XYZ file of C-alpha atoms in Angstrom:
655
model
C 14.010 -41.847 17.659
C 10.164 -42.266 18.276
C 10.838 -45.423 20.532
C 13.617 -43.792 22.531
C 11.452 -40.716 22.880
C 8.321 -42.802 24.210
C 10.375 -44.833 26.557
C 12.197 -41.899 28.145
C 9.025 -39.887 28.821
C 7.004 -43.147 30.020
C 9.776 -43.836 32.386
C 9.948 -40.446 33.760
C 6.251 -40.287 34.237
C 6.313 -43.599 35.784
C 8.951 -42.746 38.543
C 7.458 -39.353 39.375
C 5.425 -38.282 41.130
C 5.247 -41.101 43.948
C 2.625 -43.809 43.831
C -0.737 -42.325 44.553
C -3.823 -43.554 46.064
C -6.965 -44.318 44.053
C -8.824 -41.211 43.325
C -5.997 -39.008 43.714
C -5.547 -36.522 40.887
C -1.888 -37.322 41.028
C -2.528 -40.698 39.900
C -3.742 -39.556 36.416
C -0.350 -37.777 35.790
C 1.580 -40.598 36.894
C -0.257 -43.102 34.467
C 0.256 -40.784 31.628
C 3.183 -40.471 29.027
C 4.480 -38.348 26.284
C 4.443 -39.641 22.755
C 6.672 -38.289 20.056
C 5.291 -39.536 16.604
C 7.582 -37.432 14.276
C 10.738 -35.136 14.238
C 11.718 -33.193 11.189
C 13.047 -29.926 9.939
C 15.670 -28.575 7.745
C 18.827 -26.728 7.315
C 19.506 -24.076 4.473
C 22.531 -22.257 3.404
C 22.696 -19.579 0.928
C 25.466 -17.103 -0.309
C 24.737 -14.348 -2.890
C 27.503 -12.031 -4.720
C 26.614 -8.701 -6.708
C 28.997 -6.699 -8.617
C 27.527 -3.627 -10.006
C 28.831 -0.638 -12.240
C 26.434 2.230 -11.595
C 25.281 4.917 -14.123
C 27.590 7.476 -12.349
C 30.575 5.135 -12.452
C 32.664 3.376 -9.659
C 32.023 -0.070 -8.493
C 29.577 -1.708 -6.126
C 30.369 -5.185 -4.320
C 27.552 -6.907 -2.310
C 27.971 -10.200 -0.578
C 25.404 -11.829 1.743
C 25.435 -15.028 3.656
C 22.207 -16.612 5.057
C 21.643 -19.596 7.211
C 18.248 -20.845 8.333
C 17.294 -23.935 10.708
C 13.733 -25.254 10.690
C 12.600 -27.700 13.226
C 9.015 -29.367 13.558
C 7.677 -31.546 15.998
C 4.306 -33.170 15.467
C 1.784 -35.031 17.464
C 3.594 -34.103 20.769
C 0.957 -35.361 23.530
C 0.900 -34.079 27.031
C -1.577 -36.274 29.075
C -4.274 -37.404 26.534
C -7.014 -35.854 28.398
C -5.424 -32.345 28.580
C -3.746 -31.349 25.187
C -2.258 -32.537 21.861
C 0.412 -30.177 20.410
C 2.246 -29.751 17.261
C 5.243 -27.514 17.051
C 7.622 -25.925 14.663
C 10.242 -23.253 14.630
C 12.651 -21.328 12.466
C 15.931 -19.815 13.328
C 17.775 -17.782 10.832
C 21.150 -15.678 10.630
C 21.989 -13.261 7.813
C 25.129 -11.177 7.326
C 26.002 -9.001 4.406
C 28.594 -6.423 3.139
C 27.681 -3.775 0.905
C 30.661 -1.808 -0.566
C 30.825 1.133 -3.001
C 33.954 2.997 -4.590
C 33.314 6.141 -6.613
C 35.449 7.144 -9.345
C 37.464 9.543 -7.469
C 38.573 6.973 -5.019
C 36.044 7.707 -2.260
C 33.873 4.850 -0.825
C 31.620 3.661 1.976
C 30.634 0.258 3.231
C 27.460 -1.078 5.001
C 27.751 -4.252 7.008
C 24.733 -5.892 8.430
C 23.696 -8.815 10.390
C 20.374 -10.120 11.462
C 18.691 -12.875 13.367
C 15.240 -14.346 13.047
C 13.357 -16.670 15.250
C 9.824 -17.868 14.419
C 7.600 -20.559 16.114
C 4.315 -22.200 15.729
C 2.274 -23.988 18.158
C -1.294 -25.754 17.364
C -3.077 -28.162 19.394
C -6.443 -29.210 20.905
C -7.283 -28.292 24.576
C -9.542 -29.961 27.071
C -13.166 -29.744 25.563
C -11.971 -30.115 22.140
C -11.100 -26.364 21.538
C -8.556 -26.020 18.744
C -5.546 -23.700 19.801
C -3.070 -21.946 17.576
C -0.208 -19.591 18.509
C 2.199 -18.085 16.079
C 4.963 -15.660 16.744
C 8.254 -14.275 15.428
C 11.189 -12.109 16.747
C 13.720 -10.505 14.683
C 16.948 -8.465 15.571
C 19.243 -6.790 13.087
C 22.026 -4.426 13.371
C 23.965 -2.322 10.519
C 26.853 -0.420 10.400
C 27.643 2.374 7.958
C 31.347 3.763 7.500
C 32.380 5.986 4.890
C 35.409 8.110 3.883
C 33.467 11.339 4.010
C 30.761 10.907 6.907
C 30.967 9.854 10.560
C 30.297 5.946 11.233
C 26.499 5.250 12.343
C 24.869 2.286 13.656
C 21.330 1.149 13.137
C 19.630 -1.392 15.308
C 16.246 -2.972 14.864
C 14.212 -5.458 16.850
C 10.602 -6.816 16.218
C 8.588 -9.125 18.129
C 5.086 -10.373 17.410
C 2.467 -13.216 18.520
C -0.946 -14.275 17.220
C -3.297 -16.397 19.299
C -6.316 -18.186 18.015
C -8.678 -19.890 20.115
C -12.050 -21.673 18.620
C -14.947 -23.527 19.869
C -18.410 -24.361 18.613
C -19.765 -20.863 19.817
C -17.183 -17.923 19.684
C -13.809 -18.482 17.910
C -11.451 -15.680 19.162
C -8.163 -14.373 17.707
C -6.004 -12.277 19.512
C -2.907 -10.548 17.838
C 0.124 -8.545 19.190
C 3.241 -7.137 17.854
C 6.083 -4.951 19.058
C 8.614 -3.446 16.957
C 11.815 -1.185 17.954
C 14.191 0.734 15.861
C 17.226 2.506 16.841
C 19.797 4.498 14.636
C 22.755 6.215 16.397
C 26.114 7.488 15.769
C 29.311 5.821 17.105
C 30.886 9.053 18.136
C 31.932 10.115 21.551
C 28.956 11.622 23.549
C 26.545 10.906 20.821
C 22.937 10.616 21.252
C 20.380 8.304 19.281
C 19.298 10.071 16.201
C 16.239 8.015 15.849
C 14.292 6.011 18.326
C 11.086 4.288 17.202
C 8.717 1.803 19.028
C 5.406 0.748 17.873
C 2.685 -1.503 19.557
C -0.237 -2.967 17.937
C -2.892 -5.203 19.507
C -5.981 -6.712 17.838
C -8.873 -8.943 19.121
C -11.322 -10.464 17.090
C -14.469 -12.602 17.924
C -16.843 -14.130 15.735
C -20.256 -15.966 17.026
C -22.005 -18.170 14.551
C -25.125 -18.475 16.704
C -25.735 -14.951 16.976
C -24.211 -14.057 13.500
C -21.829 -11.569 15.089
C -18.287 -10.404 13.806
C -16.401 -7.913 16.280
C -12.809 -6.696 15.821
C -10.984 -4.336 18.263
C -7.765 -2.882 17.614
C -5.204 -0.586 19.303
C -2.179 0.984 17.717
C 0.520 3.177 19.555
C 3.737 4.466 17.789
C 6.452 6.561 19.511
C 8.966 8.219 17.300
C 11.728 10.335 18.477
C 13.421 11.664 15.454
C 16.600 13.631 15.957
C 17.511 13.611 12.348
C 14.487 15.889 11.092
C 13.648 18.742 13.667
C 9.933 18.633 14.518
C 9.262 15.150 13.338
C 9.003 13.718 16.876
C 5.423 12.442 17.823
C 3.280 9.893 19.439
C 0.249 8.400 17.854
C -2.727 6.430 19.149
C -5.198 4.681 17.116
C -8.158 2.877 18.372
C -10.813 1.230 16.189
C -13.994 -0.792 16.705
C -15.621 -2.990 14.004
C -18.754 -4.701 14.792
C -20.899 -6.578 12.191
C -24.180 -7.961 13.272
C -26.930 -9.925 11.322
C -30.118 -8.445 12.818
C -32.670 -10.792 10.919
C -31.825 -14.085 9.270
C -35.026 -14.211 7.059
C -34.827 -10.660 5.805
C -31.067 -10.843 5.878
C -30.421 -7.511 7.533
C -26.726 -6.726 8.127
C -25.317 -3.972 10.145
C -21.562 -2.846 10.025
C -20.284 -0.053 12.609
C -16.919 1.092 12.694
C -15.144 3.507 15.110
C -11.865 4.910 15.072
C -9.901 7.520 16.881
C -6.438 8.647 16.117
C -4.429 11.250 18.315
C -0.962 12.320 17.220
C 1.296 14.557 19.516
C 4.014 16.237 17.534
C 4.927 19.864 16.669
C 1.806 19.903 14.682
C -0.950 17.968 16.545
C -3.367 15.958 14.630
C -6.700 14.235 15.822
C -9.304 12.482 13.900
C -12.466 10.741 14.725
C -14.317 8.372 12.353
C -17.821 7.065 12.564
C -19.051 4.648 9.947
C -22.517 2.921 9.908
C -23.667 0.528 6.880
C -26.942 -1.241 6.692
C -27.602 -4.035 3.976
C -31.300 -5.121 3.514
C -32.013 -8.095 1.419
C -35.584 -7.773 0.096
C -36.415 -11.257 -1.250
C -34.370 -12.727 -3.797
C -34.043 -10.042 -6.575
C -34.150 -6.801 -4.434
C -31.299 -5.293 -2.300
C -30.640 -2.038 -0.736
C -27.474 -0.591 1.129
C -27.360 2.585 3.213
C -23.885 3.940 4.269
C -23.242 6.842 6.373
C -19.721 8.348 7.741
C -19.007 11.182 9.887
C -15.451 12.455 10.346
C -13.833 15.317 12.368
C -10.404 16.237 11.740
C -8.129 18.763 13.677
C -4.634 19.507 12.200
C -2.946 22.173 14.243
C -5.177 25.115 14.431
C -7.388 24.122 11.499
C -10.547 22.070 11.705
C -12.715 20.015 9.200
C -16.070 18.257 9.618
C -17.588 15.794 7.031
C -20.688 14.160 6.531
C -21.059 11.537 3.899
C -24.113 9.321 2.959
C -24.630 6.672 0.282
C -27.609 4.904 -0.935
C -27.744 2.128 -3.570
C -30.522 -0.421 -4.614
C -29.853 -3.330 -7.011
C -32.788 -5.113 -8.663
C -32.498 -8.284 -10.477
C -35.458 -8.083 -13.237
C -34.613 -11.291 -15.069
C -31.741 -13.933 -14.877
C -29.795 -11.979 -17.497
C -30.725 -8.408 -16.602
C -30.266 -6.369 -13.462
C -30.243 -2.793 -12.668
C -28.356 -0.628 -9.874
C -29.340 2.922 -8.819
C -28.385 5.154 -5.914
C -27.278 8.666 -4.899
C -25.060 10.358 -2.536
C -24.467 13.402 -0.347
C -21.345 14.944 0.991
C -21.106 17.678 3.187
C -17.492 19.186 3.998
C -16.924 22.136 6.530
C -13.747 23.822 6.291
C -13.463 25.921 9.509
C -12.655 29.564 8.306
C -12.148 28.458 4.599
C -15.779 27.520 3.357
C -18.101 24.658 2.943
C -18.752 22.127 0.111
C -21.607 20.079 -0.944
C -21.365 17.373 -3.335
C -24.383 15.322 -4.214
C -26.042 13.521 -7.279
C -27.560 10.175 -8.733
C -26.216 7.372 -10.557
C -27.764 4.366 -12.570
C -26.204 1.596 -14.262
C -27.745 -1.466 -16.096
C -26.027 -4.900 -16.754
C -27.181 -7.202 -19.505
C -25.866 -10.857 -20.215
C -26.978 -13.073 -22.841
C -25.730 -16.411 -23.938
C -24.592 -16.753 -27.604
C -24.190 -19.629 -29.972
C -21.095 -21.685 -29.900
C -20.463 -20.873 -26.294
C -20.425 -17.278 -26.328
C -21.488 -14.786 -23.975
C -22.371 -11.049 -24.598
C -22.118 -8.694 -21.551
C -23.513 -5.175 -21.961
C -23.026 -2.297 -19.125
C -24.179 1.218 -19.464
C -23.949 3.653 -16.797
C -24.317 7.285 -15.877
C -23.643 9.857 -13.127
C -24.470 13.413 -12.419
C -22.562 15.193 -9.486
C -23.174 18.803 -8.281
C -20.463 20.612 -6.650
C -21.348 23.736 -4.713
C -18.960 25.676 -2.826
C -19.355 28.609 -0.619
C -17.973 30.992 2.079
C -18.329 30.163 5.629
C -18.190 33.878 6.683
C -14.890 33.631 8.431
C -11.897 35.487 7.297
C -8.205 34.088 6.981
C -5.144 35.899 8.004
C -2.003 36.427 5.997
C 1.079 37.188 8.447
C 4.264 38.663 7.348
C 3.686 38.376 3.535
C 7.122 39.713 2.022
C 6.902 42.334 -0.741
C 9.119 45.033 -2.499
C 7.418 48.424 -2.756
C 8.189 51.127 -5.449
C 6.893 54.320 -6.566
C 6.743 52.968 -10.235
C 4.144 50.196 -10.261
C 1.828 48.941 -7.620
C 2.701 45.626 -5.600
C -0.409 43.212 -5.700
C -0.855 41.226 -2.524
C -1.017 37.321 -2.946
C -4.807 37.094 -1.941
C -8.028 38.523 -3.033
C -10.927 40.020 -1.145
C -8.562 41.901 1.290
C -10.008 43.761 4.126
C -8.284 47.031 3.689
C -8.705 48.299 7.085
C -6.692 45.198 8.294
C -3.481 45.873 6.341
C -0.451 46.357 8.724
C 3.049 47.015 7.125
C 6.340 46.838 8.857
C 9.970 46.899 7.966
C 12.021 43.403 7.464
C 13.305 43.502 10.977
C 9.817 44.099 12.331
C 10.993 47.099 14.349
C 9.000 49.784 12.628
C 5.363 49.966 11.535
C 4.811 52.251 8.515
C 1.518 54.574 8.148
C -0.957 54.390 5.400
C -0.978 57.465 3.097
C 2.286 58.561 4.493
C 4.622 55.948 3.860
C 2.438 53.794 1.451
C -0.893 53.746 -0.303
C -3.520 51.197 -0.628
C -5.049 50.711 -3.952
C -8.175 48.410 -4.734
C -8.834 47.082 -8.102
C -11.651 44.794 -8.052
C -11.124 41.900 -5.761
C -7.454 42.476 -5.994
C -5.510 44.908 -3.669
C -2.189 46.457 -4.012
C 0.297 48.757 -2.301
C 2.429 51.429 -3.574
C 5.221 53.641 -1.958
C 4.857 57.206 -1.195
C 7.990 58.989 -2.244
C 8.113 61.334 0.630
C 7.421 58.385 3.092
C 10.022 56.328 5.194
C 10.067 53.431 2.561
C 13.072 53.604 0.268
C 12.720 52.669 -3.393
C 12.586 48.769 -3.571
C 12.680 48.061 0.115
C 11.426 44.911 1.336
C 8.567 45.084 3.825
C 6.290 42.505 5.667
C 2.542 42.687 5.292
C -0.142 41.204 7.225
C -3.848 41.572 6.746
C -7.246 39.638 6.586
C -9.106 38.160 3.538
C -12.024 36.082 2.611
C -11.377 33.173 0.378
C -12.539 32.989 -3.097
C -15.991 32.175 -3.844
C -15.715 29.325 -6.171
C -18.372 28.457 -8.758
C -20.860 25.615 -8.523
C -20.255 23.044 -11.058
C -21.579 19.901 -12.266
C -19.849 16.694 -13.622
C -21.757 14.585 -15.941
C -20.189 11.217 -16.623
C -21.502 8.662 -18.908
C -19.967 5.231 -20.062
C -20.878 2.167 -21.769
C -19.021 -1.347 -21.970
C -19.427 -4.210 -24.073
C -17.845 -7.601 -24.303
C -18.204 -10.828 -26.426
C -16.499 -13.861 -24.850
C -16.024 -16.921 -26.689
C -13.821 -20.012 -25.705
C -11.026 -18.919 -27.843
C -11.815 -15.147 -28.832
C -12.656 -12.329 -26.547
C -13.659 -8.891 -27.713
C -14.326 -5.843 -25.504
C -15.100 -2.190 -26.109
C -15.635 0.650 -23.666
C -16.560 4.413 -23.937
C -16.245 6.964 -21.174
C -17.072 10.789 -21.367
C -16.767 13.043 -18.450
C -17.089 16.888 -18.399
C -17.680 19.553 -15.722
C -19.667 22.745 -16.493
C -20.332 25.803 -14.440
C -23.829 26.123 -13.130
C -23.710 29.129 -10.861
C -20.895 31.809 -10.440
C -17.921 33.049 -12.469
C -16.859 31.165 -15.575
C -13.660 29.269 -15.151
C -11.554 28.228 -18.091
C -9.855 24.719 -18.098
C -12.546 22.716 -16.327
C -11.638 18.974 -16.584
C -12.950 17.088 -19.710
C -12.197 13.462 -20.714
C -13.201 11.337 -23.393
C -11.712 7.912 -23.741
C -12.339 4.898 -26.176
C -10.680 1.605 -25.502
C -10.910 -1.678 -27.753
C -9.138 -4.927 -26.902
C -9.094 -8.377 -28.571
C -7.797 -11.588 -27.228
C -7.290 -15.073 -28.887
C -6.270 -18.274 -27.119
C -5.581 -21.561 -28.613
C -3.700 -24.087 -26.390
C -0.339 -22.917 -26.004
C -0.863 -19.652 -28.001
C -2.269 -16.410 -26.936
C -2.731 -13.095 -28.761
C -3.795 -9.762 -27.390
C -4.251 -6.579 -28.689
C -5.421 -3.203 -27.295
C -6.273 0.254 -28.993
C -7.006 3.182 -26.556
C -7.732 6.898 -27.681
C -8.064 9.453 -24.794
C -9.034 13.120 -25.416
C -8.851 15.778 -22.700
C -8.608 19.601 -22.442
C -4.761 19.186 -21.610
C -3.564 16.343 -23.980
C -4.627 13.884 -26.175
C -3.241 10.167 -25.972
C -3.185 7.528 -28.419
C -1.789 4.108 -27.394
C -2.048 0.598 -29.048
C 0.006 -2.605 -27.712
C 0.241 -6.164 -29.179
C 1.140 -9.266 -27.022
C 1.867 -12.670 -28.055
C 2.624 -15.507 -25.801
C 3.823 -19.219 -26.708
C 4.290 -21.704 -24.097
C 4.369 -25.460 -25.281
C 5.831 -28.152 -23.560
C 7.714 -31.070 -25.501
C 8.257 -34.666 -24.277
C 7.239 -33.551 -20.768
C 10.813 -32.714 -20.158
C 11.310 -29.400 -22.104
C 9.134 -26.170 -21.542
C 9.499 -23.186 -23.695
C 7.776 -19.747 -23.259
C 7.940 -16.592 -25.419
C 6.174 -13.306 -24.944
C 6.384 -10.060 -27.108
C 4.617 -6.739 -26.478
C 4.951 -3.811 -28.587
C 3.165 -0.549 -28.047
C 2.977 3.046 -29.435
C 2.080 6.079 -27.721
C 1.480 9.665 -28.767
C 0.909 12.616 -26.537
C -0.169 15.984 -27.996
C 0.463 18.028 -24.786
C 4.029 17.194 -24.928
C 4.418 16.557 -28.475
C 6.122 13.238 -27.846
C 5.830 10.015 -29.599
C 7.126 6.661 -27.858
C 7.577 3.157 -29.272
C 8.461 0.200 -26.801
C 9.209 -3.261 -27.013
C 9.265 -5.931 -24.283
C 10.189 -9.432 -25.054
C 10.708 -12.435 -22.761
C 11.981 -15.871 -23.593
C 12.243 -18.727 -20.862
C 13.075 -22.424 -20.988
C 13.156 -25.320 -18.575
C 14.656 -28.745 -19.150
C 14.450 -31.687 -16.722
C 17.613 -33.351 -17.701
C 17.175 -36.166 -14.913
C 14.461 -36.552 -12.288
C 17.110 -34.801 -9.848
C 18.332 -32.288 -12.115
C 16.412 -29.172 -13.533
C 17.777 -26.564 -15.777
C 16.107 -23.051 -16.081
C 17.006 -19.849 -18.357
C 15.463 -16.825 -18.933
C 16.174 -13.657 -21.420
C 14.191 -10.238 -21.172
C 14.694 -7.261 -23.389
C 12.903 -3.975 -22.893
C 13.444 -1.126 -25.330
C 11.779 2.361 -25.481
C 12.328 5.065 -27.981
C 10.663 8.505 -27.524
C 11.139 11.836 -29.132
C 11.206 14.031 -26.157
C 11.645 11.902 -23.077
C 14.434 9.399 -22.356
C 15.449 6.491 -24.360
C 16.156 3.343 -22.479
C 17.168 -0.219 -23.122
C 17.320 -3.018 -20.635
C 18.605 -6.689 -20.951
C 18.528 -9.316 -18.541
C 19.859 -12.803 -18.749
C 19.156 -15.589 -15.959
C 20.491 -19.119 -15.572
C 19.710 -21.727 -12.827
C 20.649 -25.020 -11.900
C 18.664 -27.194 -9.289
C 19.902 -30.665 -7.996
C 18.053 -32.850 -5.468
C 20.159 -35.520 -4.087
C 19.496 -37.614 -0.801
C 17.208 -34.764 0.590
C 19.893 -32.283 -0.112
C 18.472 -29.598 -2.525
C 21.234 -27.268 -3.922
C 20.777 -24.509 -6.271
C 23.129 -22.326 -8.487
C 21.647 -19.207 -9.919
C 23.217 -16.406 -12.008
C 21.963 -13.041 -13.435
C 23.451 -10.343 -15.727
C 21.770 -7.051 -15.914
C 22.512 -4.218 -18.231
C 20.682 -0.827 -18.378
C 21.295 1.994 -21.163
C 19.705 5.267 -20.076
C 20.432 8.073 -22.681
C 24.160 6.591 -23.206
C 24.574 6.130 -19.515
C 25.146 2.261 -18.648
C 24.571 0.147 -15.421
C 25.965 -3.290 -15.468
C 25.347 -5.816 -12.862
C 26.478 -9.428 -12.001
C 24.774 -11.556 -9.547
C 25.723 -15.169 -8.339
C 23.657 -17.057 -5.905
C 24.435 -20.385 -4.278
C 22.084 -22.260 -1.758
C 21.745 -25.499 -0.180
C 18.853 -27.260 1.898
C 18.981 -30.323 4.068
C 15.651 -31.834 4.940
C 15.313 -34.369 7.659
């Protein structure tokens, strides 16, 4: 094959173009030839059959056929002074039929077919610039037929490409992809129910000399959804990420990220993000990082602004001890609803010490204190057409508090009549709550439904503080590892009304692991207390993975866990065990098997048992690799059974 290709391309290059004079550029082409050093590839065929009995009864059958062709060409030279090219490609086909027949006789069927094409080109251009181009295209179609629904068809296609160009100064990467999907009915006069297209383009350039890394990205998504009313939208997303090392000696690094998103739909959404990060390395032992982020969001008629700042410094005191401290400040402004400030410091220490017998001790205490302030912004919110039923027996309270009584408007359910205060209804204010009561002599009948509109101020939330402290310790030897961690977090009220049920969490976690050659033992014990529930969990895991005579490998794994939950008064015990084995019968024949079992027994929640058995045979003969795999799956969920049988056969020829 190599000699024939070289002779053919040399003959073609020598016979065309016609002979040229010395110094003519065509003389270079006439004296050049193609060289094909290697042609390779492979062909793979596979078939999969699944038969399933679902929990609700009936039968499900699934058959899939797949063919894939691979081709590769190495060292394909087009004029040595211009380009060296390596090429490879994939071509695949897939067909499948999925049918389901319910216990009553009604059924459905899904048939699908897909085609996949992928390619990869790499080479060296003039001047020694490596170039790599990768792309893929896929097209698929699915038909759905059922006894109780109209026939529908879904078509989907996707195309993408990636281009990399590198040189000694500025390596550049460009990426482009396009995706299109359509779902339509096969009924006369029907229109597509869903039409979606998406574009993505990305360009990245990195300079070694200037120490700069820049990425530009643009996304566009167009969705015409006729299945869900109001779900149509067009979305634009643009982002810029620029990293720059300003000073090499001091190691000053700046990252800038810009992102803009615009969605046009029944509910318009726009967002703007700006992020700046500055890292400064002060010598060998001190480093500081500054982060700032600004965001502006518009969702329909609501707006939100946010400012977030972070500061962190890390100091290595000794080779075994370093400290980390910093703080943050977050400001959020919800237009018409209020503002929120969250700020506070944090600190952490990590101590590492070498122990005798090759052990290592790591101790990491940390603490943080966050203050959360919430307040009114001074803007009133509106409640429109809030439904209520008025009686003369008991007042009907409105859904919100801090209602401006002078803004209350009451109308009948048809919105054709506006009722008058003190003639048809009365307004009763009780603290922060507001209620309406029917006037007997008015125009509202007993129990009639009305629509109420009004303005109100949102609730003034209290200022709280969250104090979190934790400590973690671990001792790691070569065969034994012990670790312990403790975390306590509680939220208290600093200013404002007392609020019951604020979050409170306290957790202890202890774990141990032992590993000697092929045997591993792990244990974990966890206790977690909060204001809503108490959890106690312990688990034990054992693994055994020996190999006998270099031909037989065995793996055994078992995990048992116990859980108690005081909130739901539930106790659960679960067991998960897995056994697998592999036998190399001959250099060309390999057998594999696996058994898995999962069992959970709970007092309140569901009981479940799952068992899975897998067998596989893999045979390699004259570059033809064949495999035969089978699986049996059974699931028992509260005495509701699911059974599934799967058989898969595949063959691959490499040339």
